[in-house]
Amino acid sequence: MLKSEIKKYIHQSFKKVAKKNNWPLLSINDIPLETPAIEQFGDYSTTIAFLISKNVKKSPLEIAEILVKEMNLQLPNKILKVEIAKNGFINFYLNPIFIQKQLEKILKNKETFGFSKKGKKEKIVIDYSSPNIAKPMHIGHLRSTIIGEALANLYECLGYQVIRWNYLGDWGTQFGKLIAAYKLWGNKKEIEKAPIATLLHLYRKFHQELKNNPELEKFGQQEFKKLEQGNKENRKLWLWFKKESLKEFEKIYHLLNIKFDLFVSESFFEKDLLPLINSLHKKGLTQESQGAIIIPLEKYGLPPALIQKSDEASLYLTRDLALISYRFKKYQPIKILYVVGNEQDIHFKQVFTLAKILFPKQKTELAHVKFGLVLSTEKKKFSTREGELISLDQVINEAIEKSLEIIKKKNTDWPLKKQEKLAQAIALGALKFNDLKSFRTLDVVFDWDKMLDFSGNTSVYLQYTYARINKILTKAKKTKNIKPNYLSLNHPLEIQLIKKLSEFPEIIELSAEKYAPNYLATYLLSLADLSNQYYESVPVLKEENKDRLQAQLNLLQTITQILKNGLQILGIQVLKEI
Ligand code: ARG
């Protein structure tokens, strides 16, 4: 809010000067504006003069002088002064009264502060989580689920209509193998008891046996053919595997408190594939290569796209093309986001390139929102000692156990139920925050001690700060008929806090625009840092001046509101007591 107003002001002055001097124009979004780390450099600072000097024959200092002269001609009362520092930085000092007044604005909007209608109900499809049936959902799917959900919440806050889409992997030749394995060695009861583990075991056994008995390959292929052709028995088995797998996935989603709008999966596009492949033929895009069908993409610097295998089985990539076409037609979304790991980079480059060739008029923005690996403390891929990927329920349960251990030591007098509830909120928060706090393409390290550190850069630190402020608020007796005196909030930390709070809407926009919830996560951490400094150095509860006290309490209340809003967007629960 504050920031965008300053930007507007810079932009207006800049436009005038640029016209007079024949400088290239800048759009308002390209104007750099930072919050200086050191207070004496003002409330905000811009490097616009350096940016312009790249294109005109003047030094940054000269440009800054011209600009500031213009700015001073129409200095709004919000701004106390504009100054030039070090070779051309321009620093802005705000009028404290103006900052204090921001608090009133925020208070008016409360729960909806930071929300906007900017998205105009335009549709955004977010493809996330998307595990494969009959296989455990792993830590990579967890990361996709967490990042995808945060993005969905962010875009919803901005007034978009978000379609949360879980595109399950439930088609492909592997299901022929699985059916074959079940027919050979399967046991209904075992599957019912532990569906995914048993199915995984069957699938692995099939591959092991294949080494001694190559005939099995054909058996698997036949079973898949039968499944494709609608053979009743195979269809029933496959549906059953799917149902049982989904039951297990749902448990995890329930625990994470995540709901999808759609579970339209890979198999849904089975019927579209032949017509799609035919239209690719007709457009003259395809080539045959050793019995398989490919589309060369050399021109685009990409490996050829494999459209159909030599045994005529369809492929992940072909299904993704059918999926994109369906999404275009049915939803006309302005964006489709695919929240999938870095390792599928080439795959999505191929899909997007082909989509552009096939639907040249389509304006939908396609983005592969990629993310890095989850590593163990030894910086190795996250796995058990046997080298298998750890399954998710194991991870979640471990998190809850660890948190409960801590809570039992900390809150000894609490009843077990209450301890467990808190442990669950802390554990899930820690899991989610660990995936969200750094930029998504970076690998994240899974280190319980760090993730559950009450004073580290963690969610529990945020939850704790929330609870601590809440305690102050309950202790303080709020008097209804006293008018808060916002102008009395002139402690430097109070000014800093209000400034920080007013940045919240911009942070939401930035996080959404860059598909990077880490901006919001880091913002919340710095808000919490300031808040902690504040209540440690300013004893609010001892304030005797009632109208100042009232303003301080409102400030604290606003902080809790923003912490809650922000954490909710990240999918993390806040608790009144910790
Ligand atoms: N099921 C895939 C996997 O586990 C992810 C699917 C992502 N979405 C998509 N449209 N390809 O790797």
Coordinates of C-alpha atoms and ligand atoms in Angstrom, one line a residue:
M1 CA 0.0 0.0 0.0
L2 CA 2.6 2.6 1.1
K3 CA 5.1 1.2 -1.4
S4 CA 2.8 1.4 -4.3
E5 CA 1.8 5.0 -3.4
I6 CA 5.5 6.0 -3.4
K7 CA 6.0 4.3 -6.7
K8 CA 3.1 6.2 -8.2
Y9 CA 4.6 9.4 -7.0
I10 CA 8.0 8.6 -8.5
H11 CA 6.4 7.5 -11.7
Q12 CA 4.5 10.8 -12.1
S13 CA 7.6 12.9 -11.6
F14 CA 9.6 10.6 -13.8
K15 CA 7.1 10.8 -16.7
K16 CA 7.4 14.6 -16.7
V17 CA 11.1 14.7 -16.6
A18 CA 11.5 11.9 -19.1
K19 CA 9.4 13.7 -21.6
K20 CA 11.3 16.9 -21.3
N21 CA 14.7 15.2 -21.6
N22 CA 13.7 12.6 -24.1
W23 CA 14.5 9.7 -21.8
P24 CA 13.1 6.3 -22.5
L25 CA 9.9 5.7 -20.5
L26 CA 9.5 3.2 -17.7
S27 CA 6.3 1.5 -16.6
I28 CA 5.3 1.8 -12.9
N29 CA 6.1 -1.9 -12.3
D30 CA 9.7 -1.4 -13.4
I31 CA 10.5 1.3 -10.9
P32 CA 12.8 -0.2 -8.3
L33 CA 11.9 0.6 -4.7
E34 CA 13.5 -1.0 -1.7
T35 CA 13.3 -0.7 2.1
P36 CA 16.8 0.3 3.1
A37 CA 18.4 -1.9 5.8
I38 CA 19.7 1.1 7.6
E39 CA 17.1 3.5 9.0
Q40 CA 19.1 6.6 8.4
F41 CA 18.7 6.0 4.6
G42 CA 15.0 6.7 4.9
D43 CA 11.9 4.6 4.7
Y44 CA 12.3 3.8 1.0
S45 CA 15.0 4.1 -1.5
T46 CA 15.1 3.9 -5.3
T47 CA 17.9 3.1 -7.8
I48 CA 15.9 4.5 -10.7
A49 CA 18.7 6.9 -11.6
F50 CA 21.1 4.0 -12.1
L51 CA 18.6 2.3 -14.3
I52 CA 18.1 5.3 -16.5
S53 CA 21.7 6.2 -16.8
K54 CA 22.2 3.0 -18.7
N55 CA 20.3 4.4 -21.6
V56 CA 21.1 8.2 -21.5
K57 CA 24.4 10.1 -21.5
K58 CA 24.2 11.3 -17.9
S59 CA 25.6 10.0 -14.6
P60 CA 23.2 8.6 -12.0
L61 CA 23.9 11.5 -9.8
E62 CA 22.9 14.0 -12.5
I63 CA 19.7 12.1 -13.2
A64 CA 18.9 11.9 -9.6
E65 CA 19.3 15.7 -9.3
I66 CA 16.9 16.3 -12.2
L67 CA 14.4 13.9 -10.8
V68 CA 14.5 15.1 -7.2
K69 CA 14.1 18.7 -8.3
E70 CA 10.9 17.7 -10.0
M71 CA 9.7 15.6 -7.1
N72 CA 10.2 18.5 -4.7
L73 CA 7.9 20.7 -6.8
Q74 CA 5.0 18.5 -5.9
L75 CA 6.0 16.9 -2.6
P76 CA 2.8 15.3 -1.1
N77 CA 2.2 15.6 2.6
K78 CA 2.8 11.8 3.0
I79 CA 6.5 12.5 2.3
L80 CA 8.6 14.5 4.7
K81 CA 11.6 14.8 2.4
V82 CA 13.4 13.3 -0.6
E83 CA 17.2 13.2 -0.5
I84 CA 20.0 12.1 -2.8
A85 CA 22.6 9.9 -1.3
K86 CA 25.8 8.2 -2.5
N87 CA 26.2 8.8 -6.3
G88 CA 22.5 8.8 -7.1
F89 CA 20.4 6.8 -4.7
I90 CA 17.2 8.6 -3.9
N91 CA 15.8 8.2 -0.4
F92 CA 12.4 8.9 0.8
Y93 CA 11.5 9.9 4.4
L94 CA 7.8 9.5 5.2
N95 CA 5.7 11.6 7.3
P96 CA 5.1 9.6 10.5
I97 CA 1.6 10.8 10.8
F98 CA 0.9 9.3 7.4
I99 CA 2.4 6.0 8.5
Q100 CA 0.3 6.0 11.7
K101 CA -2.8 6.5 9.7
Q102 CA -2.2 3.4 7.7
L103 CA -2.9 1.4 10.8
E104 CA -6.5 2.6 10.8
K105 CA -6.9 1.6 7.2
I106 CA -5.6 -1.9 7.9
L107 CA -7.9 -2.2 11.0
K108 CA -10.9 -1.3 8.8
N109 CA -10.2 -4.2 6.5
K110 CA -9.1 -6.7 9.1
E111 CA -9.6 -10.3 7.8
T112 CA -9.6 -9.1 4.2
F113 CA -6.6 -6.9 4.4
G114 CA -4.3 -7.9 1.5
F115 CA -7.2 -9.4 -0.5
S116 CA -8.1 -7.8 -3.8
K117 CA -10.4 -8.3 -6.8
K118 CA -7.6 -7.9 -9.3
G119 CA -8.0 -11.3 -10.7
K120 CA -11.6 -10.5 -11.9
K121 CA -12.6 -14.1 -11.4
E122 CA -10.4 -15.2 -14.3
K123 CA -9.6 -18.9 -14.1
I124 CA -6.3 -20.4 -13.1
V125 CA -5.7 -24.1 -13.2
I126 CA -3.2 -25.4 -10.7
D127 CA -2.0 -28.9 -11.3
Y128 CA -0.4 -30.2 -8.1
S129 CA 0.2 -33.1 -5.9
S130 CA -0.7 -35.6 -8.7
P131 CA 0.7 -38.9 -7.3
N132 CA 0.6 -42.2 -9.1
I133 CA -1.9 -44.8 -8.0
A134 CA -0.6 -48.1 -6.6
K135 CA 2.6 -46.3 -5.6
P136 CA 3.3 -44.4 -2.4
M137 CA 3.0 -40.7 -2.5
H138 CA 6.5 -39.5 -1.8
I139 CA 8.3 -36.5 -0.4
G140 CA 8.4 -34.8 -3.9
H141 CA 4.6 -35.1 -4.2
L142 CA 4.4 -33.6 -0.7
R143 CA 6.4 -30.6 -1.9
S144 CA 4.2 -30.2 -4.9
T145 CA 1.1 -30.4 -2.6
I146 CA 2.4 -27.8 -0.2
I147 CA 3.6 -25.3 -2.8
G148 CA 0.6 -25.9 -5.0
E149 CA -1.8 -25.3 -2.2
A150 CA 0.0 -22.1 -1.1
L151 CA -0.2 -20.8 -4.7
A152 CA -3.9 -21.6 -4.9
N153 CA -4.6 -19.7 -1.7
L154 CA -2.5 -16.7 -2.9
Y155 CA -4.3 -16.5 -6.2
E156 CA -7.7 -16.8 -4.5
C157 CA -6.8 -13.8 -2.3
L158 CA -6.2 -11.9 -5.4
G159 CA -9.6 -12.6 -6.8
Y160 CA -8.9 -15.4 -9.3
Q161 CA -11.0 -18.4 -9.6
V162 CA -8.7 -21.2 -8.8
I163 CA -9.2 -24.8 -10.1
R164 CA -7.3 -27.1 -7.8
W165 CA -6.5 -30.1 -9.9
N166 CA -5.1 -33.4 -8.8
Y167 CA -4.0 -35.1 -12.0
L168 CA -3.5 -38.7 -10.7
G169 CA -1.2 -41.0 -12.6
D170 CA -3.5 -43.9 -13.3
W171 CA -2.8 -45.0 -16.8
G172 CA 0.1 -46.6 -18.7
T173 CA 1.6 -50.0 -19.4
Q174 CA 2.6 -50.5 -15.8
F175 CA -1.0 -51.2 -15.0
G176 CA -0.9 -54.2 -17.3
K177 CA 2.1 -55.5 -15.4
L178 CA 0.4 -54.9 -12.1
I179 CA -2.7 -56.8 -13.2
A180 CA -0.6 -59.6 -14.4
A181 CA 1.3 -59.7 -11.1
Y182 CA -2.0 -59.7 -9.2
K183 CA -3.3 -62.6 -11.3
L184 CA -0.1 -64.6 -10.6
W185 CA 0.6 -63.9 -7.0
G186 CA -2.0 -61.5 -5.6
N187 CA -4.2 -61.8 -2.5
K188 CA -7.3 -59.7 -2.0
K189 CA -7.2 -59.6 1.7
E190 CA -3.6 -58.4 1.8
I191 CA -4.4 -55.6 -0.6
E192 CA -7.3 -54.5 1.5
K193 CA -5.1 -54.4 4.6
A194 CA -2.3 -52.4 3.1
P195 CA -3.2 -51.5 -0.4
I196 CA -0.3 -49.4 -1.7
A197 CA 2.5 -51.4 0.0
T198 CA 1.1 -54.6 -1.3
L199 CA 0.6 -53.3 -4.8
L200 CA 4.1 -51.9 -4.8
H201 CA 5.4 -55.2 -3.7
L202 CA 3.6 -57.1 -6.5
Y203 CA 4.9 -54.7 -9.1
R204 CA 8.4 -55.1 -7.9
K205 CA 8.1 -58.9 -7.8
F206 CA 6.9 -58.7 -11.4
H207 CA 10.2 -56.9 -12.4
Q208 CA 12.3 -59.3 -10.4
E209 CA 10.7 -62.4 -11.9
L210 CA 11.0 -60.8 -15.4
K211 CA 14.8 -61.4 -15.2
N212 CA 14.3 -65.2 -15.1
N213 CA 11.2 -65.3 -17.2
P214 CA 11.2 -62.8 -20.1
E215 CA 7.8 -64.2 -21.3
L216 CA 6.2 -62.2 -18.5
E217 CA 6.8 -59.0 -20.4
K218 CA 4.3 -60.1 -23.0
F219 CA 1.9 -61.2 -20.4
G220 CA 1.9 -57.7 -18.9
Q221 CA 1.5 -56.1 -22.4
Q222 CA -1.5 -58.3 -23.1
E223 CA -3.1 -57.5 -19.8
F224 CA -2.7 -53.8 -20.6
K225 CA -4.2 -54.3 -24.1
K226 CA -7.2 -56.0 -22.4
L227 CA -7.5 -53.1 -20.0
E228 CA -7.5 -50.6 -22.9
Q229 CA -10.1 -52.6 -24.8
G230 CA -12.4 -52.6 -21.8
N231 CA -12.1 -56.2 -20.6
K232 CA -14.4 -56.4 -17.6
E233 CA -12.2 -58.3 -15.2
N234 CA -9.1 -56.1 -15.8
R235 CA -11.2 -52.9 -15.7
K236 CA -12.6 -54.0 -12.3
L237 CA -9.2 -54.8 -10.9
W238 CA -7.8 -51.5 -12.1
L239 CA -10.7 -49.5 -10.6
W240 CA -10.2 -51.4 -7.4
F241 CA -6.5 -50.6 -7.2
K242 CA -7.4 -47.0 -7.9
K243 CA -10.0 -46.9 -5.2
E244 CA -7.8 -48.4 -2.6
S245 CA -4.9 -46.1 -3.4
L246 CA -7.1 -43.1 -3.3
K247 CA -8.3 -44.0 0.2
E248 CA -4.7 -43.9 1.4
F249 CA -4.0 -40.6 -0.4
E250 CA -7.1 -39.1 1.1
K251 CA -5.8 -39.8 4.5
I252 CA -2.8 -37.7 3.8
Y253 CA -4.8 -34.9 2.3
H254 CA -7.1 -34.9 5.2
L255 CA -4.1 -34.6 7.6
L256 CA -2.7 -31.8 5.5
N257 CA -6.1 -30.2 5.3
I258 CA -6.1 -30.0 1.6
K259 CA -9.1 -30.3 -0.7
F260 CA -9.0 -30.5 -4.5
D261 CA -11.7 -29.5 -7.0
L262 CA -10.9 -32.1 -9.5
F263 CA -9.3 -35.5 -9.6
V264 CA -9.5 -35.8 -13.4
S265 CA -6.7 -38.2 -14.1
E266 CA -4.5 -39.6 -16.9
S267 CA -6.9 -42.4 -17.8
F268 CA -9.6 -39.8 -18.5
F269 CA -7.8 -38.9 -21.7
E270 CA -7.5 -42.4 -23.1
K271 CA -10.2 -41.8 -25.7
D272 CA -8.7 -38.6 -26.9
L273 CA -5.4 -40.0 -27.7
L274 CA -6.0 -41.6 -31.1
P275 CA -7.8 -38.6 -32.6
L276 CA -5.0 -36.4 -31.2
I277 CA -2.3 -38.6 -32.7
N278 CA -4.2 -38.5 -36.0
S279 CA -4.4 -34.7 -36.0
L280 CA -0.6 -34.6 -35.3
H281 CA -0.2 -36.8 -38.4
K282 CA -2.4 -34.6 -40.5
K283 CA -0.5 -31.5 -39.5
G284 CA 2.6 -33.2 -40.8
L285 CA 4.4 -33.0 -37.5
T286 CA 5.1 -36.6 -36.9
Q287 CA 7.8 -39.0 -38.0
E288 CA 8.2 -42.7 -37.7
S289 CA 11.2 -44.0 -35.8
Q290 CA 11.8 -47.7 -35.3
G291 CA 8.1 -48.4 -35.2
A292 CA 7.4 -45.5 -32.8
I293 CA 5.9 -42.1 -33.5
I294 CA 7.9 -39.1 -32.7
I295 CA 7.8 -35.3 -33.3
P296 CA 11.3 -33.8 -33.9
L297 CA 11.8 -30.6 -31.8
E298 CA 15.4 -29.9 -32.8
K299 CA 14.3 -26.4 -34.0
Y300 CA 13.4 -25.6 -30.5
G301 CA 16.5 -27.0 -29.0
L302 CA 14.7 -30.0 -27.5
P303 CA 14.9 -33.7 -27.9
P304 CA 12.2 -35.3 -30.0
A305 CA 8.9 -35.9 -28.4
L306 CA 7.9 -39.6 -28.2
I307 CA 4.2 -39.7 -29.0
Q308 CA 3.5 -43.4 -29.3
K309 CA 5.7 -46.4 -28.5
S310 CA 6.4 -49.2 -31.0
D311 CA 3.9 -51.4 -29.2
E312 CA 1.3 -48.7 -29.8
A313 CA 1.1 -47.9 -26.1
S314 CA 0.4 -44.3 -25.3
L315 CA 2.6 -42.1 -23.2
Y316 CA 2.7 -39.6 -20.4
L317 CA 3.6 -36.8 -22.8
T318 CA 0.7 -37.6 -25.2
R319 CA -1.7 -37.6 -22.4
D320 CA -0.4 -34.3 -21.2
L321 CA -1.2 -32.8 -24.7
A322 CA -4.7 -34.2 -24.5
L323 CA -5.0 -32.7 -21.0
I324 CA -3.9 -29.3 -22.1
S325 CA -6.3 -29.2 -25.0
Y326 CA -9.1 -30.2 -22.7
R327 CA -8.2 -27.5 -20.2
F328 CA -8.1 -24.8 -22.9
K329 CA -11.5 -25.7 -24.3
K330 CA -13.3 -26.3 -21.1
Y331 CA -12.0 -23.5 -18.9
Q332 CA -10.3 -20.9 -21.1
P333 CA -7.9 -20.3 -18.1
I334 CA -5.6 -17.3 -18.1
K335 CA -2.9 -19.5 -16.6
I336 CA -2.1 -23.2 -16.1
L337 CA 0.5 -23.9 -13.4
Y338 CA 2.1 -27.3 -13.2
V339 CA 3.7 -27.7 -9.8
V340 CA 6.1 -30.5 -10.6
G341 CA 9.8 -31.2 -9.7
N342 CA 12.8 -29.8 -11.6
E343 CA 13.4 -33.2 -13.1
Q344 CA 10.5 -32.9 -15.5
D345 CA 11.9 -29.7 -17.0
I346 CA 12.4 -31.1 -20.5
H347 CA 9.0 -32.9 -20.4
F348 CA 7.2 -29.6 -19.8
K349 CA 9.3 -27.7 -22.3
Q350 CA 8.2 -30.3 -24.9
V351 CA 4.6 -30.1 -23.9
F352 CA 4.5 -26.3 -23.9
T353 CA 6.2 -26.1 -27.3
L354 CA 3.8 -28.6 -28.8
A355 CA 0.9 -26.8 -27.3
K356 CA 2.0 -23.6 -29.0
I357 CA 2.3 -25.4 -32.3
L358 CA -1.1 -27.0 -32.0
F359 CA -3.0 -24.1 -30.6
P360 CA -1.2 -21.0 -31.9
K361 CA -4.0 -18.6 -31.0
Q362 CA -4.4 -19.8 -27.4
K363 CA -3.3 -17.0 -25.0
T364 CA -3.2 -19.1 -21.8
E365 CA 0.1 -18.6 -19.9
L366 CA 1.7 -22.0 -19.2
A367 CA 4.2 -22.3 -16.4
H368 CA 6.1 -25.2 -15.0
V369 CA 6.4 -24.2 -11.4
K370 CA 9.4 -26.4 -10.7
F371 CA 11.0 -27.2 -7.4
G372 CA 14.2 -28.8 -6.0
L373 CA 14.8 -32.0 -4.1
V374 CA 14.2 -32.8 -0.5
L375 CA 17.6 -33.9 1.0
S376 CA 18.4 -35.6 4.2
T377 CA 20.8 -34.0 6.7
E378 CA 23.7 -35.7 5.0
K379 CA 22.6 -33.8 1.8
K380 CA 21.6 -37.0 0.1
K381 CA 18.3 -37.8 -1.6
F382 CA 15.7 -38.5 1.1
S383 CA 15.5 -42.2 1.5
T384 CA 15.6 -45.1 3.9
R385 CA 18.8 -47.0 4.6
E386 CA 17.8 -49.5 2.0
G387 CA 17.8 -46.7 -0.6
E388 CA 14.0 -46.6 -1.0
L389 CA 12.1 -43.4 -1.0
I390 CA 10.4 -42.8 2.4
S391 CA 6.7 -42.8 2.3
L392 CA 4.8 -39.8 3.3
D393 CA 2.7 -41.1 6.2
Q394 CA 5.9 -42.2 7.8
V395 CA 7.3 -38.7 7.5
I396 CA 4.1 -37.1 8.9
N397 CA 3.9 -39.4 11.8
E398 CA 7.5 -38.9 12.6
A399 CA 6.9 -35.2 12.6
I400 CA 4.0 -35.5 15.0
E401 CA 5.9 -37.8 17.3
K402 CA 8.8 -35.5 17.5
S403 CA 6.6 -32.5 18.2
L404 CA 4.7 -34.3 20.9
E405 CA 8.0 -35.1 22.6
I406 CA 8.8 -31.5 22.8
I407 CA 5.4 -30.4 23.9
K408 CA 5.2 -33.0 26.6
K409 CA 8.4 -31.6 28.1
K410 CA 7.3 -28.0 27.6
N411 CA 3.6 -28.1 28.6
T412 CA 3.7 -30.8 31.2
D413 CA 0.4 -29.8 32.9
W414 CA -1.7 -29.9 29.7
P415 CA -4.1 -32.8 29.2
L416 CA -2.8 -35.3 26.5
K417 CA -5.5 -34.4 24.0
K418 CA -4.5 -30.7 24.1
Q419 CA -0.8 -31.7 23.8
E420 CA -1.6 -33.8 20.8
K421 CA -3.6 -31.1 19.0
L422 CA -0.8 -28.7 19.5
A423 CA 1.8 -31.2 18.4
Q424 CA -0.1 -31.9 15.2
A425 CA -0.4 -28.2 14.3
I426 CA 3.3 -27.7 15.0
A427 CA 4.4 -30.8 13.1
L428 CA 2.4 -30.0 10.0
G429 CA 3.4 -26.4 10.1
A430 CA 7.1 -27.4 10.3
L431 CA 6.7 -29.8 7.3
K432 CA 5.0 -27.1 5.2
F433 CA 7.1 -24.2 6.2
N434 CA 10.3 -26.2 5.4
D435 CA 9.1 -26.5 1.8
L436 CA 7.9 -22.9 1.6
K437 CA 10.6 -20.8 3.3
S438 CA 13.2 -20.9 0.5
F439 CA 12.9 -20.3 -3.2
R440 CA 11.3 -23.4 -4.6
T441 CA 14.0 -24.4 -7.1
L442 CA 16.5 -24.8 -4.3
D443 CA 16.9 -28.2 -2.7
V444 CA 15.6 -28.3 0.9
V445 CA 17.2 -30.2 3.8
F446 CA 15.1 -32.2 6.1
D447 CA 16.4 -31.6 9.5
W448 CA 13.9 -32.1 12.3
D449 CA 16.0 -30.2 14.9
K450 CA 16.1 -27.1 12.7
M451 CA 12.5 -27.4 11.6
L452 CA 11.2 -27.6 15.1
D453 CA 13.4 -24.8 16.6
F454 CA 11.2 -22.4 18.5
S455 CA 13.5 -19.5 17.9
G456 CA 14.7 -20.3 14.4
N457 CA 13.4 -19.4 11.0
T458 CA 10.5 -21.8 11.5
S459 CA 6.8 -22.0 11.5
V460 CA 6.7 -22.8 15.2
Y461 CA 8.5 -19.5 15.8
L462 CA 5.7 -17.8 14.0
Q463 CA 3.0 -19.8 15.8
Y464 CA 4.7 -19.0 19.0
T465 CA 4.9 -15.2 18.3
Y466 CA 1.2 -15.3 17.5
A467 CA 0.4 -17.0 20.7
R468 CA 2.6 -14.7 22.7
I469 CA 1.0 -11.5 21.4
N470 CA -2.3 -13.1 21.9
K471 CA -1.5 -13.6 25.6
I472 CA -0.7 -9.9 25.9
L473 CA -4.0 -9.0 24.3
T474 CA -6.0 -11.2 26.7
K475 CA -4.1 -9.9 29.7
A476 CA -4.7 -6.2 28.7
K477 CA -8.0 -4.9 29.6
K478 CA -9.4 -3.3 26.5
T479 CA -11.6 -0.3 27.3
K480 CA -14.2 0.1 24.6
N481 CA -15.0 3.7 24.9
I482 CA -11.5 5.1 24.7
K483 CA -10.5 6.3 21.3
P484 CA -7.1 5.0 20.3
N485 CA -4.5 7.7 19.7
Y486 CA -2.6 6.5 16.7
L487 CA -0.4 9.6 16.7
S488 CA 1.1 8.4 19.9
L489 CA 2.6 5.4 18.2
N490 CA 6.0 7.1 17.6
H491 CA 8.4 4.6 19.0
P492 CA 10.7 3.7 16.0
L493 CA 9.7 0.1 16.3
E494 CA 6.0 1.1 16.2
I495 CA 6.6 3.1 13.0
Q496 CA 8.6 0.2 11.5
L497 CA 5.9 -2.3 12.4
I498 CA 3.1 -0.3 10.8
K499 CA 5.3 0.1 7.7
K500 CA 5.9 -3.6 7.6
L501 CA 2.2 -4.4 8.1
S502 CA 1.2 -2.1 5.2
E503 CA 3.5 -4.1 2.9
F504 CA 1.4 -7.2 3.2
P505 CA -0.8 -6.7 0.1
E506 CA 2.3 -6.1 -2.0
I507 CA 3.9 -9.2 -0.7
I508 CA 0.9 -11.3 -1.6
E509 CA 1.0 -10.0 -5.1
L510 CA 4.7 -10.6 -5.4
S511 CA 4.5 -14.1 -4.1
A512 CA 1.8 -15.0 -6.6
E513 CA 3.4 -13.3 -9.5
K514 CA 6.7 -15.1 -9.0
Y515 CA 5.0 -18.4 -8.0
A516 CA 7.1 -18.0 -4.9
P517 CA 5.4 -18.4 -1.5
N518 CA 8.8 -17.9 0.1
Y519 CA 8.4 -14.1 -0.2
L520 CA 5.4 -14.4 2.1
A521 CA 7.2 -16.8 4.4
T522 CA 10.2 -14.5 4.8
Y523 CA 7.9 -11.5 5.2
L524 CA 6.2 -13.2 8.1
L525 CA 9.5 -14.1 9.7
S526 CA 10.6 -10.5 9.6
L527 CA 7.3 -9.3 10.9
A528 CA 7.7 -11.7 13.8
D529 CA 11.2 -10.5 14.5
L530 CA 10.1 -6.9 14.7
S531 CA 7.2 -7.9 16.9
N532 CA 9.4 -9.8 19.3
Q533 CA 11.8 -6.9 19.5
Y534 CA 8.8 -4.6 20.2
Y535 CA 7.2 -6.4 23.1
E536 CA 10.6 -7.1 24.6
S537 CA 11.6 -3.4 24.6
V538 CA 8.2 -1.7 25.0
P539 CA 6.3 -2.9 28.0
V540 CA 2.8 -2.4 26.5
L541 CA 1.0 -3.7 29.6
K542 CA 2.6 -1.1 31.7
E543 CA 1.5 1.8 29.6
E544 CA -0.5 4.3 31.7
N545 CA -1.7 6.6 29.0
K546 CA -5.0 4.9 28.0
D547 CA -5.4 6.2 24.5
R548 CA -1.8 5.3 23.7
L549 CA -2.4 1.8 25.2
Q550 CA -5.5 1.4 23.1
A551 CA -3.5 2.3 20.0
Q552 CA -0.7 -0.2 21.0
L553 CA -3.2 -2.9 21.5
N554 CA -4.7 -2.3 18.1
L555 CA -1.3 -2.5 16.6
L556 CA -0.7 -5.8 18.3
Q557 CA -4.1 -7.1 17.2
T558 CA -3.3 -6.1 13.7
I559 CA 0.0 -8.1 13.9
T560 CA -1.8 -11.2 15.0
Q561 CA -4.3 -10.7 12.2
I562 CA -1.6 -10.5 9.5
L563 CA 0.3 -13.4 11.0
K564 CA -2.8 -15.5 10.9
N565 CA -3.8 -14.4 7.4
G566 CA -0.3 -15.1 6.1
L567 CA 0.1 -18.4 7.8
Q568 CA -3.4 -19.5 6.6
I569 CA -2.3 -18.7 3.0
L570 CA 0.7 -21.0 3.6
G571 CA -1.7 -23.7 4.9
I572 CA -0.4 -23.4 8.5
Q573 CA -2.7 -23.3 11.5
V574 CA -2.3 -20.8 14.3
L575 CA -3.2 -21.5 17.9
K576 CA -4.1 -19.1 20.7
E577 CA -1.9 -20.9 23.2
I578 CA 1.4 -22.6 22.8
Ligands
ARG1 N1 2.1 -38.2 -11.8 C1 3.2 -37.4 -12.2 C2 4.4 -37.8 -11.3 O1 4.2 -38.3 -10.2 C3 3.0 -35.9 -12.0 C4 2.0 -35.3 -12.9 C5 2.1 -33.8 -13.1 N2 1.1 -33.2 -13.9 C6 1.1 -33.3 -15.2 N3 0.1 -32.7 -15.9 N4 2.0 -34.0 -15.9 O2 5.5 -37.6 -11.7

